[in-house]
Every structure is written in C-alpha cells, then in structure tokens.
Amino acid sequence: MFVVIRAMFVIGTRPEAIRCARMLRLMEEDPEFDLTILNTGQHYDANMMSDFLRELQVPMPGIDLKVGSGDPALQVAAILEGVSRELELGTFDVVCVFGDTNSTLGAALAAAKTRTPLVHIEAGGRSYDMDMPEEINRRMTDHISGLLLAVCETPASFLRKENVLGKIEIVGDPQHDVYMASIPNVDVQKRQEGLVTIHREENADNPQRMEEIFEALRAVASERAIEWVFPVHPRTKANLPKDTTGIRLVEPLAYEPLLEQMFASQVCVTDSGGLVKEAMWARVPCITARDRSEWVETVSQGANVLAPAGSDMKSIIMNQMDASDSIDFSNPYGDGDNSKRTVDAIRKWMSSGESKNWREEKLVY
Ligand code: UD1
C-alpha cells in the first residue's frame, strides 16, 4: 500500500514545456502521484507554449496563472503570489520546479515560504555570472531546495562546493529523452543551411551586439554559400538588424520541425542552453554567442565554441565548421531513461521521509 504523493509541477516557458514533457507524462500515468501542472503563463503565445504542450502530449495544466510578461521582479512576485495561494490550501505534498526561469524562482520561493518540500530539476547549472537573470534564479532555487537533481557530475560538484543543504542526486538530463523521442525518423539530408537562435537578454536587448552577430552571419553566408534559418523569439524582434542578407527569418518552430532543421544544418549558432545540447546530440558543430556556457562539457569536448561580444565571430564560426570531423560528440548527460530516473528520485525522497528533515542544518564554526 502506498501513499499518493500530491505533486505540483511548475512550468511557464517554452523550455520547461519541452524538457519536462516526458517526466510529466510519466508522473501523470503513475498511480503513486497525483499530479497537478501549474502553468505560470510567463510564455503565452501559442507558438511559445500551448503548441508545444499539444505536440509533446503534455497533460494540460490544471492551474493557469496567466502572469504574462513585464518587469522581471514583478513577474517573479506575481508567480510567488499565485503559487503561494495554491500551496496555502494545503493540498500539495511537494513542488517540482525545473531549470532557471523566473517561473522557477517564483514557484521555488512560494514552496520555501509555505514550507512545502521543493525539488529542483536540472539543479547546479552555473555560469558564475550574476548579471544573468537565470544565474540569480538557479542559485537562489538551489539553496532553498530539498532535493537537487543534477544532469551530470559537473553541476553536482558545483552544488557540493556551494554547500547546499538539500540532497544532491545525479539523474541525467530529461531533455535527452524528449530529444530522442522526437528526432526525425527519416534520413534528413544536409542542406546548404545553418540554424540560428538568439534570445538571451545580453544579446537580444543590445542592438549593437545584434548588428555584430548579423554581420558575422552575413559574412559566413556569403563565404560558405549557406543560408541561415533563424526562428525568431518574440524578445528578439525589437532589435533585429535591417540587413538580413543570407538570413531567413521565420516564426518560432514546433519541436520536431526544429530538430529536422537542426539535422539538415551544417552548423548552429545560438545563445540557448537547450539548443547547444541538441546540436551536440545531432552531431552539428555549434557556436555559442556568449562568453561562457553552463554546459561546460559541450565546450571541453569541442562540440561548442564560444563567440563573446567583440570576438571575431565570422572566423570562429568558419573554424568550427572546418573542425567538425575532430569534434567529440559523445553525450555526457546520461543516456537512457533520465526522466524516469528523475521521477523515481522524487518518489524515493518523498516516501523515505527525507523530504521532512532536510532543513536540519548543522552550524559549522
Ligand atoms: C525566458 C527565460 C530564459 C529561457 C527563455 C526561453 C527568464 C529570466 N528567462 O526568457 O531563461 O531561455 O524564456 O524562451 O525566465 N514574449 C512574447 N510572447 C511570449 C513570451 C515572451 O511576446 O509568449 C516577449 C515579451 O515581450 C517579453 C519578452 O518576450 O517581455 C521576454 O519574455 P520573458 O519570458 O520575460 O523572457 P525570455 O526572454 O522568453
């Protein structure tokens, strides 16, 4: 006889909808969980959220906060308030949050303040750059979580170094399962194309940096006779440079068409953390338009090279394209059933009673 675990799983943005898809289906089917999905509504355009829920057969959210966009502090505050109101009803045993978005932090604070056990999935990612909104979100969340599920040893080692209070476990990357289930099942032929996505605040909100990136893309398009396909995130629309020669701007793609585009591409330029891993899994050389990456293995294996502001991005892209035969594309983020391992870890933690006593901190002088 088991006790049913009443779990609230919080999503709010496109990456959460995609990467959590398999975990959510597993929890929904599992008789030991009574799952409620709470959608914060941080992302609200159909092609940023509901289309993905349908495509990846995620159970429909039972609670929709509809917080929308706005000042990040107010957005976190609205999520904190909305999730707290639900938790104060006393009908949830555990809150699960994922990654590093404002939805993650808002919900994590609500769990901490209502003393509801909190699980952080994809814990321990670090850029060690507190100018990044995501770095603030993940650090704060990690330090108030009771169970921290890491994708591999590197994030787990960051968590140990930071002396987090909660229990750390390595479960692999749930995104990999979703990727494996969605890769094209036909042999996609390479085309004279590259894939680009840019949406990080540091790039998308800086017109000069966007011009710098486009200048490099135009030059590579011309020298290598490729066309860039650029699904444009809503945030990026405001500062798109006018000269798009060699760059085809398209609306955000559904998940399978995006992977098909990845497989057809010679190269990928991005500032997304998710796409960096998908490029590596698809064996497509990748360039990250940032000065660091949380996914350190992608860089150390050569699958991903950094192109910070002010760098010679055109040469970096072309060198990476030329290096493709010597890249180590092996997957360090857990092959196999990572989503199942994640769900099992949550169940074990909740059933063992550990979720009740993790706060017992020892004062060390
Ligand atoms: C958020 C996450 C980021 C993640 C990204 C994936 C934070 C701090 N950042 O960034 O880590 O990689 O999602 O997409 O949580 N907008 C729309 N429609 C939408 C959503 C957004 O038009 O459905 C526009 C709005 O103008 C909004 C802007 O995009 O103000 C930024 O959206 P926001 O959710 O604040 O951050 P993202 O840049 O999407």
CSV table of C-alpha atoms and ligand atoms in Angstrom, one decimal:
chain,number,residue,atom,x,y,z
A,1,MET,CA,0.0,0.0,0.0
A,2,PHE,CA,1.5,3.3,-1.0
A,3,VAL,CA,0.6,6.9,0.0
A,4,VAL,CA,-0.3,9.0,-3.1
A,5,ILE,CA,2.1,12.0,-3.5
A,6,ARG,CA,0.2,15.2,-4.4
A,7,ALA,CA,2.7,16.9,-6.6
A,8,MET,CA,2.6,20.4,-8.1
A,9,PHE,CA,4.8,20.6,-11.2
A,10,VAL,CA,5.5,24.2,-12.3
A,11,ILE,CA,6.1,25.2,-15.9
A,12,GLY,CA,5.8,28.6,-17.6
A,13,THR,CA,8.2,28.9,-20.5
A,14,ARG,CA,8.9,27.0,-23.7
A,15,PRO,CA,12.0,25.2,-22.5
A,16,GLU,CA,10.1,23.9,-19.5
A,17,ALA,CA,7.2,22.6,-21.7
A,18,ILE,CA,9.7,20.8,-23.9
A,19,ARG,CA,12.2,19.4,-21.4
A,20,CYS,CA,9.7,18.3,-18.9
A,21,ALA,CA,7.3,16.6,-21.4
A,22,ARG,CA,8.3,13.0,-20.7
A,23,MET,CA,8.6,13.5,-16.9
A,24,LEU,CA,5.1,15.0,-16.9
A,25,ARG,CA,3.6,12.1,-18.9
A,26,LEU,CA,5.3,9.6,-16.5
A,27,MET,CA,4.0,11.3,-13.4
A,28,GLU,CA,0.5,11.6,-14.9
A,29,GLU,CA,0.5,7.8,-15.6
A,30,ASP,CA,2.0,6.8,-12.2
A,31,PRO,CA,-0.6,5.8,-9.6
A,32,GLU,CA,1.7,6.9,-6.8
A,33,PHE,CA,1.5,10.5,-8.0
A,34,ASP,CA,-1.5,12.8,-8.0
A,35,LEU,CA,-0.1,15.4,-10.5
A,36,THR,CA,-1.2,19.0,-11.0
A,37,ILE,CA,0.6,21.0,-13.6
A,38,LEU,CA,0.7,24.7,-12.8
A,39,ASN,CA,1.4,26.9,-15.8
A,40,THR,CA,2.6,30.4,-14.7
A,41,GLY,CA,1.8,31.9,-18.1
A,42,GLN,CA,5.2,33.5,-18.4
A,43,HIS,CA,5.1,32.4,-22.1
A,44,TYR,CA,1.6,32.9,-23.5
A,45,ASP,CA,1.9,33.0,-27.3
A,46,ALA,CA,0.6,29.7,-28.8
A,47,ASN,CA,3.9,29.1,-30.6
A,48,MET,CA,5.8,29.6,-27.3
A,49,MET,CA,3.7,27.3,-25.1
A,50,SER,CA,0.4,25.7,-25.9
A,51,ASP,CA,1.5,24.3,-29.3
A,52,PHE,CA,4.4,22.5,-27.5
A,53,LEU,CA,2.1,21.1,-24.9
A,54,ARG,CA,-0.1,19.6,-27.6
A,55,GLU,CA,2.8,18.5,-29.8
A,56,LEU,CA,4.6,16.7,-27.0
A,57,GLN,CA,1.4,15.3,-25.4
A,58,VAL,CA,1.9,17.0,-22.1
A,59,PRO,CA,-1.1,16.7,-19.9
A,60,MET,CA,-3.0,20.0,-19.8
A,61,PRO,CA,-2.2,22.3,-16.9
A,62,GLY,CA,-4.8,22.2,-14.1
A,63,ILE,CA,-3.9,25.7,-12.9
A,64,ASP,CA,-3.1,28.6,-15.1
A,65,LEU,CA,-1.8,31.8,-13.5
A,66,LYS,CA,-1.6,33.9,-16.7
A,67,VAL,CA,1.1,36.2,-15.3
A,68,GLY,CA,2.3,37.2,-18.8
A,69,SER,CA,5.3,39.5,-19.4
A,70,GLY,CA,6.5,42.5,-17.6
A,71,ASP,CA,9.1,43.7,-15.2
A,72,PRO,CA,11.1,40.6,-14.1
A,73,ALA,CA,10.8,41.4,-10.4
A,74,LEU,CA,7.0,41.9,-10.7
A,75,GLN,CA,6.8,38.8,-12.8
A,76,VAL,CA,8.5,36.8,-10.0
A,77,ALA,CA,6.3,38.4,-7.4
A,78,ALA,CA,3.1,37.5,-9.3
A,79,ILE,CA,4.3,33.9,-9.6
A,80,LEU,CA,5.2,33.8,-5.9
A,81,GLU,CA,1.8,35.1,-5.0
A,82,GLY,CA,-0.1,32.9,-7.4
A,83,VAL,CA,1.7,29.7,-6.4
A,84,SER,CA,1.6,30.6,-2.7
A,85,ARG,CA,-2.2,30.9,-2.8
A,86,GLU,CA,-2.4,27.4,-4.2
A,87,LEU,CA,0.0,26.0,-1.7
A,88,GLU,CA,-1.7,27.6,1.2
A,89,LEU,CA,-4.7,25.5,0.6
A,90,GLY,CA,-2.6,22.6,1.9
A,91,THR,CA,-3.4,20.2,-0.9
A,92,PHE,CA,0.2,19.7,-2.2
A,93,ASP,CA,2.9,17.5,-0.7
A,94,VAL,CA,5.7,18.6,-3.0
A,95,VAL,CA,6.6,21.3,-5.6
A,96,CYS,CA,8.8,20.4,-8.5
A,97,VAL,CA,10.5,23.2,-10.5
A,98,PHE,CA,12.8,23.0,-13.4
A,99,GLY,CA,15.8,25.0,-14.6
A,100,ASP,CA,16.3,28.7,-14.2
A,101,THR,CA,13.5,30.8,-15.4
A,102,ASN,CA,11.5,33.5,-13.5
A,103,SER,CA,8.8,30.8,-13.2
A,104,THR,CA,11.3,28.5,-11.5
A,105,LEU,CA,12.3,31.1,-8.9
A,106,GLY,CA,8.8,32.5,-8.2
A,107,ALA,CA,7.5,29.0,-7.5
A,108,ALA,CA,10.5,27.9,-5.5
A,109,LEU,CA,10.1,30.9,-3.2
A,110,ALA,CA,6.4,30.1,-2.7
A,111,ALA,CA,7.3,26.5,-1.8
A,112,ALA,CA,10.0,27.7,0.6
A,113,LYS,CA,7.7,30.2,2.3
A,114,THR,CA,4.9,27.7,2.7
A,115,ARG,CA,7.3,25.0,3.9
A,116,THR,CA,6.4,22.7,1.1
A,117,PRO,CA,9.1,20.3,0.1
A,118,LEU,CA,10.8,21.6,-3.1
A,119,VAL,CA,12.5,19.6,-5.8
A,120,HIS,CA,14.8,21.4,-8.3
A,121,ILE,CA,15.3,19.5,-11.6
A,122,GLU,CA,18.3,20.5,-13.7
A,123,ALA,CA,19.9,21.8,-10.5
A,124,GLY,CA,23.5,23.1,-10.2
A,125,GLY,CA,23.9,24.7,-13.6
A,126,ARG,CA,26.2,27.7,-13.3
A,127,SER,CA,27.7,30.4,-15.4
A,128,TYR,CA,29.1,32.2,-12.4
A,129,ASP,CA,27.8,35.5,-14.0
A,130,MET,CA,25.4,37.2,-11.7
A,131,ASP,CA,24.4,39.7,-14.4
A,132,MET,CA,22.4,36.9,-16.0
A,133,PRO,CA,18.8,36.7,-14.7
A,134,GLU,CA,19.0,32.9,-15.0
A,135,GLU,CA,22.1,32.7,-12.7
A,136,ILE,CA,20.2,34.5,-9.9
A,137,ASN,CA,17.2,32.2,-10.4
A,138,ARG,CA,19.1,28.9,-10.3
A,139,ARG,CA,21.4,29.9,-7.4
A,140,MET,CA,18.5,31.0,-5.2
A,141,THR,CA,16.4,28.0,-6.1
A,142,ASP,CA,19.3,25.6,-5.4
A,143,HIS,CA,19.8,27.0,-1.9
A,144,ILE,CA,16.2,26.6,-0.9
A,145,SER,CA,15.5,23.1,-2.5
A,146,GLY,CA,15.4,19.9,-0.5
A,147,LEU,CA,16.1,17.6,-3.4
A,148,LEU,CA,18.5,18.7,-6.2
A,149,LEU,CA,18.6,16.6,-9.3
A,150,ALA,CA,21.6,17.2,-11.5
A,151,VAL,CA,22.2,16.1,-15.1
A,152,CYS,CA,25.8,15.0,-14.5
A,153,GLU,CA,28.8,15.3,-12.2
A,154,THR,CA,29.8,18.9,-13.1
A,155,PRO,CA,26.6,20.6,-11.7
A,156,ALA,CA,26.6,18.2,-8.8
A,157,SER,CA,30.2,19.3,-7.9
A,158,PHE,CA,29.1,23.0,-8.1
A,159,LEU,CA,26.3,22.3,-5.6
A,160,ARG,CA,28.7,20.5,-3.2
A,161,LYS,CA,31.2,23.3,-3.4
A,162,GLU,CA,28.4,25.8,-2.6
A,163,ASN,CA,27.4,23.6,0.4
A,164,VAL,CA,23.7,23.5,-0.5
A,165,LEU,CA,21.5,22.0,2.3
A,166,GLY,CA,19.4,19.6,0.1
A,167,LYS,CA,20.2,16.2,-1.1
A,168,ILE,CA,22.1,16.0,-4.4
A,169,GLU,CA,21.5,13.2,-6.9
A,170,ILE,CA,22.7,12.7,-10.5
A,171,VAL,CA,19.8,11.5,-12.7
A,172,GLY,CA,20.8,12.6,-16.2
A,173,ASP,CA,19.2,15.1,-18.5
A,174,PRO,CA,15.4,14.7,-19.0
A,175,GLN,CA,15.8,16.8,-22.2
A,176,HIS,CA,17.7,14.0,-23.8
A,177,ASP,CA,14.7,11.6,-23.5
A,178,VAL,CA,12.5,14.1,-25.2
A,179,TYR,CA,15.1,14.7,-27.9
A,180,MET,CA,15.5,11.0,-28.6
A,181,ALA,CA,11.7,10.5,-28.9
A,182,SER,CA,11.4,13.5,-31.3
A,183,ILE,CA,14.4,13.1,-33.7
A,184,PRO,CA,13.3,12.7,-37.4
A,185,ASN,CA,12.8,9.0,-38.2
A,186,VAL,CA,13.8,9.6,-41.8
A,187,ASP,CA,17.3,10.2,-43.0
A,188,VAL,CA,17.4,14.0,-43.2
A,189,GLN,CA,19.8,15.2,-46.0
A,190,LYS,CA,22.2,18.1,-45.1
A,191,ARG,CA,21.3,21.3,-46.9
A,192,GLN,CA,23.4,24.4,-47.5
A,193,GLU,CA,21.9,25.9,-44.4
A,194,GLY,CA,22.8,26.9,-40.8
A,195,LEU,CA,20.5,27.2,-37.8
A,196,VAL,CA,20.5,30.4,-35.7
A,197,THR,CA,18.6,31.3,-32.5
A,198,ILE,CA,19.3,34.3,-30.3
A,199,HIS,CA,17.1,35.3,-27.4
A,200,ARG,CA,19.3,36.0,-24.3
A,201,GLU,CA,18.9,39.4,-22.7
A,202,GLU,CA,22.6,40.2,-23.1
A,203,ASN,CA,22.3,39.8,-26.9
A,204,ALA,CA,18.6,40.4,-27.8
A,205,ASP,CA,18.3,43.6,-25.9
A,206,ASN,CA,21.5,45.1,-27.3
A,207,PRO,CA,21.2,46.5,-30.8
A,208,GLN,CA,24.9,46.9,-31.3
A,209,ARG,CA,25.6,43.2,-30.4
A,210,MET,CA,22.7,42.1,-32.6
A,211,GLU,CA,24.3,44.0,-35.5
A,212,GLU,CA,27.7,42.4,-34.7
A,213,ILE,CA,26.1,38.9,-34.8
A,214,PHE,CA,24.3,39.6,-38.1
A,215,GLU,CA,27.5,41.0,-39.6
A,216,ALA,CA,29.2,37.7,-38.9
A,217,LEU,CA,26.2,35.6,-40.2
A,218,ARG,CA,26.1,37.6,-43.4
A,219,ALA,CA,29.8,37.2,-44.0
A,220,VAL,CA,29.7,33.4,-43.4
A,221,ALA,CA,26.6,33.1,-45.6
A,222,SER,CA,28.5,34.8,-48.4
A,223,GLU,CA,31.8,32.9,-48.0
A,224,ARG,CA,30.4,29.5,-47.4
A,225,ALA,CA,27.3,29.8,-49.6
A,226,ILE,CA,24.9,28.9,-46.9
A,227,GLU,CA,21.6,30.4,-45.8
A,228,TRP,CA,20.9,30.8,-42.1
A,229,VAL,CA,17.4,29.9,-40.9
A,230,PHE,CA,16.6,32.0,-37.9
A,231,PRO,CA,13.4,31.2,-35.9
A,232,VAL,CA,12.9,34.5,-34.1
A,233,HIS,CA,12.0,34.5,-30.4
A,234,PRO,CA,9.5,37.3,-29.6
A,235,ARG,CA,12.0,39.1,-27.4
A,236,THR,CA,14.5,39.4,-30.3
A,237,LYS,CA,12.0,41.0,-32.7
A,238,ALA,CA,12.6,44.5,-31.3
A,239,ASN,CA,16.3,44.7,-32.2
A,240,LEU,CA,16.6,42.8,-35.4
A,241,PRO,CA,19.1,44.4,-37.8
A,242,LYS,CA,17.7,45.6,-41.1
A,243,ASP,CA,20.2,43.8,-43.4
A,244,THR,CA,19.2,40.2,-43.3
A,245,THR,CA,21.1,39.1,-46.5
A,246,GLY,CA,21.7,35.4,-46.2
A,247,ILE,CA,19.4,35.1,-43.2
A,248,ARG,CA,15.9,33.7,-43.5
A,249,LEU,CA,13.8,34.9,-40.5
A,250,VAL,CA,11.0,32.6,-39.6
A,251,GLU,CA,8.4,32.3,-36.8
A,252,PRO,CA,9.4,30.0,-33.8
A,253,LEU,CA,9.3,26.4,-34.9
A,254,ALA,CA,7.5,23.5,-33.3
A,255,TYR,CA,9.8,20.9,-31.7
A,256,GLU,CA,10.0,18.3,-34.4
A,257,PRO,CA,10.5,20.8,-37.3
A,258,LEU,CA,13.2,22.5,-35.2
A,259,LEU,CA,15.1,19.2,-34.9
A,260,GLU,CA,14.6,18.5,-38.6
A,261,GLN,CA,16.1,21.9,-39.3
A,262,MET,CA,19.0,21.0,-37.0
A,263,PHE,CA,19.7,17.7,-38.7
A,264,ALA,CA,19.6,19.5,-42.1
A,265,SER,CA,22.0,22.2,-41.0
A,266,GLN,CA,25.8,22.4,-41.4
A,267,VAL,CA,26.3,24.5,-38.3
A,268,CYS,CA,24.3,26.0,-35.4
A,269,VAL,CA,24.8,29.5,-33.9
A,270,THR,CA,22.8,30.1,-30.7
A,271,ASP,CA,22.7,31.5,-27.2
A,272,SER,CA,20.2,28.9,-26.0
A,273,GLY,CA,21.4,26.3,-23.5
A,274,GLY,CA,19.0,23.7,-24.8
A,275,LEU,CA,20.0,24.0,-28.5
A,276,VAL,CA,23.6,23.6,-27.6
A,277,LYS,CA,23.0,20.1,-26.3
A,278,GLU,CA,20.6,19.3,-29.2
A,279,ALA,CA,23.3,20.3,-31.7
A,280,MET,CA,25.8,18.1,-29.9
A,281,TRP,CA,23.4,15.1,-29.9
A,282,ALA,CA,22.7,15.7,-33.6
A,283,ARG,CA,26.4,16.0,-34.3
A,284,VAL,CA,26.1,19.5,-35.7
A,285,PRO,CA,29.1,21.9,-34.8
A,286,CYS,CA,27.8,24.7,-32.6
A,287,ILE,CA,28.9,28.2,-31.7
A,288,THR,CA,27.5,29.9,-28.6
A,289,ALA,CA,27.1,33.7,-28.9
A,290,ARG,CA,28.2,34.3,-25.3
A,291,ASP,CA,31.3,34.5,-23.2
A,292,ARG,CA,30.5,31.3,-21.2
A,293,SER,CA,28.3,28.3,-21.2
A,294,GLU,CA,26.6,26.4,-18.3
A,295,TRP,CA,27.1,23.3,-20.4
A,296,VAL,CA,30.8,23.0,-19.8
A,297,GLU,CA,31.2,19.6,-21.3
A,298,THR,CA,29.9,20.8,-24.7
A,299,VAL,CA,32.8,23.3,-24.7
A,300,SER,CA,35.5,20.9,-23.4
A,301,GLN,CA,34.5,18.3,-26.0
A,302,GLY,CA,34.8,20.9,-28.8
A,303,ALA,CA,31.2,20.5,-29.8
A,304,ASN,CA,30.5,24.1,-28.8
A,305,VAL,CA,32.8,27.1,-29.1
A,306,LEU,CA,32.2,30.5,-27.5
A,307,ALA,CA,31.9,33.7,-29.5
A,308,PRO,CA,31.7,36.5,-27.0
A,309,ALA,CA,30.9,40.1,-27.8
A,310,GLY,CA,33.8,41.7,-29.6
A,311,SER,CA,35.3,38.4,-30.9
A,312,ASP,CA,35.9,37.6,-34.5
A,313,MET,CA,32.7,35.7,-34.8
A,314,LYS,CA,33.0,35.1,-38.5
A,315,SER,CA,36.3,33.2,-38.1
A,316,ILE,CA,35.1,31.4,-35.1
A,317,ILE,CA,32.0,30.1,-37.0
A,318,MET,CA,34.1,29.1,-40.0
A,319,ASN,CA,36.8,27.4,-37.9
A,320,GLN,CA,34.2,25.4,-36.1
A,321,MET,CA,32.6,24.3,-39.4
A,322,ASP,CA,36.0,23.1,-40.6
A,323,ALA,CA,36.7,21.3,-37.3
A,324,SER,CA,33.6,19.1,-37.4
A,325,ASP,CA,35.5,15.9,-38.1
A,326,SER,CA,37.6,16.2,-35.0
A,327,ILE,CA,34.8,17.1,-32.5
A,328,ASP,CA,33.9,14.7,-29.7
A,329,PHE,CA,30.1,14.4,-30.0
A,330,SER,CA,29.6,11.8,-27.2
A,331,ASN,CA,26.8,12.5,-24.7
A,332,PRO,CA,27.9,13.2,-21.1
A,333,TYR,CA,24.3,13.9,-19.9
A,334,GLY,CA,23.1,10.4,-19.3
A,335,ASP,CA,21.8,8.1,-21.9
A,336,GLY,CA,18.6,6.2,-21.3
A,337,ASP,CA,15.7,6.8,-19.1
A,338,ASN,CA,16.7,10.1,-17.4
A,339,SER,CA,13.1,11.3,-17.0
A,340,LYS,CA,12.2,8.0,-15.3
A,341,ARG,CA,15.2,8.3,-13.0
A,342,THR,CA,14.1,11.8,-12.1
A,343,VAL,CA,10.6,10.8,-11.2
A,344,ASP,CA,11.9,7.8,-9.2
A,345,ALA,CA,14.2,10.0,-7.3
A,346,ILE,CA,11.3,12.3,-6.4
A,347,ARG,CA,9.2,9.4,-5.3
A,348,LYS,CA,12.0,7.9,-3.1
A,349,TRP,CA,12.8,11.2,-1.5
A,350,MET,CA,9.1,11.8,-0.7
A,351,SER,CA,8.5,8.2,0.6
A,352,SER,CA,11.6,7.9,2.7
A,353,GLY,CA,10.7,10.8,5.0
A,354,GLU,CA,13.9,12.7,3.9
A,355,SER,CA,11.7,15.5,2.5
A,356,LYS,CA,10.6,16.3,6.0
A,357,ASN,CA,14.0,16.7,7.7
A,358,TRP,CA,16.4,18.1,5.1
A,359,ARG,CA,16.4,21.5,6.8
A,360,GLU,CA,18.2,20.2,9.9
A,361,GLU,CA,21.3,22.3,9.4
A,362,LYS,CA,24.4,21.9,11.5
A,363,LEU,CA,26.2,25.1,12.4
A,364,VAL,CA,29.8,24.8,11.5
A,365,TYR,CA,32.3,27.1,13.1
B,1,UD1,C1,12.8,33.1,-20.7
B,1,UD1,C2,13.8,32.6,-19.7
B,1,UD1,C3,15.1,32.1,-20.4
B,1,UD1,C4,14.7,31.0,-21.4
B,1,UD1,C5,13.6,31.6,-22.3
B,1,UD1,C6,13.2,30.6,-23.4
B,1,UD1,C7,13.8,34.0,-17.6
B,1,UD1,C8,14.6,35.0,-16.9
B,1,UD1,N1,14.3,33.8,-18.9
B,1,UD1,O1,13.4,34.2,-21.4
B,1,UD1,O2,15.9,31.5,-19.4
B,1,UD1,O3,15.8,30.6,-22.1
B,1,UD1,O4,12.5,32.0,-21.6
B,1,UD1,O5,12.4,31.1,-24.3
B,1,UD1,O6,12.8,33.5,-17.2
B,1,UD1,N2,7.2,37.4,-25.2
B,1,UD1,C9,6.2,37.3,-26.1
B,1,UD1,N3,5.4,36.2,-26.0
B,1,UD1,C10,5.7,35.2,-25.2
B,1,UD1,C11,6.7,35.3,-24.3
B,1,UD1,C12,7.5,36.4,-24.3
B,1,UD1,O7,5.9,38.2,-26.9
B,1,UD1,O8,4.9,34.2,-25.2
B,1,UD1,C13,8.1,38.6,-25.3
B,1,UD1,C14,7.7,39.7,-24.3
B,1,UD1,O9,7.9,40.9,-24.9
B,1,UD1,C15,8.5,39.5,-23.1
B,1,UD1,C16,9.8,39.0,-23.8
B,1,UD1,O10,9.4,38.2,-24.9
B,1,UD1,O11,8.7,40.6,-22.4
B,1,UD1,C17,10.7,38.2,-22.9
B,1,UD1,O12,10.0,37.1,-22.3
B,1,UD1,P1,10.4,36.5,-20.9
B,1,UD1,O13,9.6,35.4,-20.6
B,1,UD1,O14,10.5,37.6,-19.9
B,1,UD1,O15,11.9,36.0,-21.1
B,1,UD1,P2,12.5,35.2,-22.3
B,1,UD1,O16,13.5,36.1,-23.0
B,1,UD1,O17,11.5,34.5,-23.1
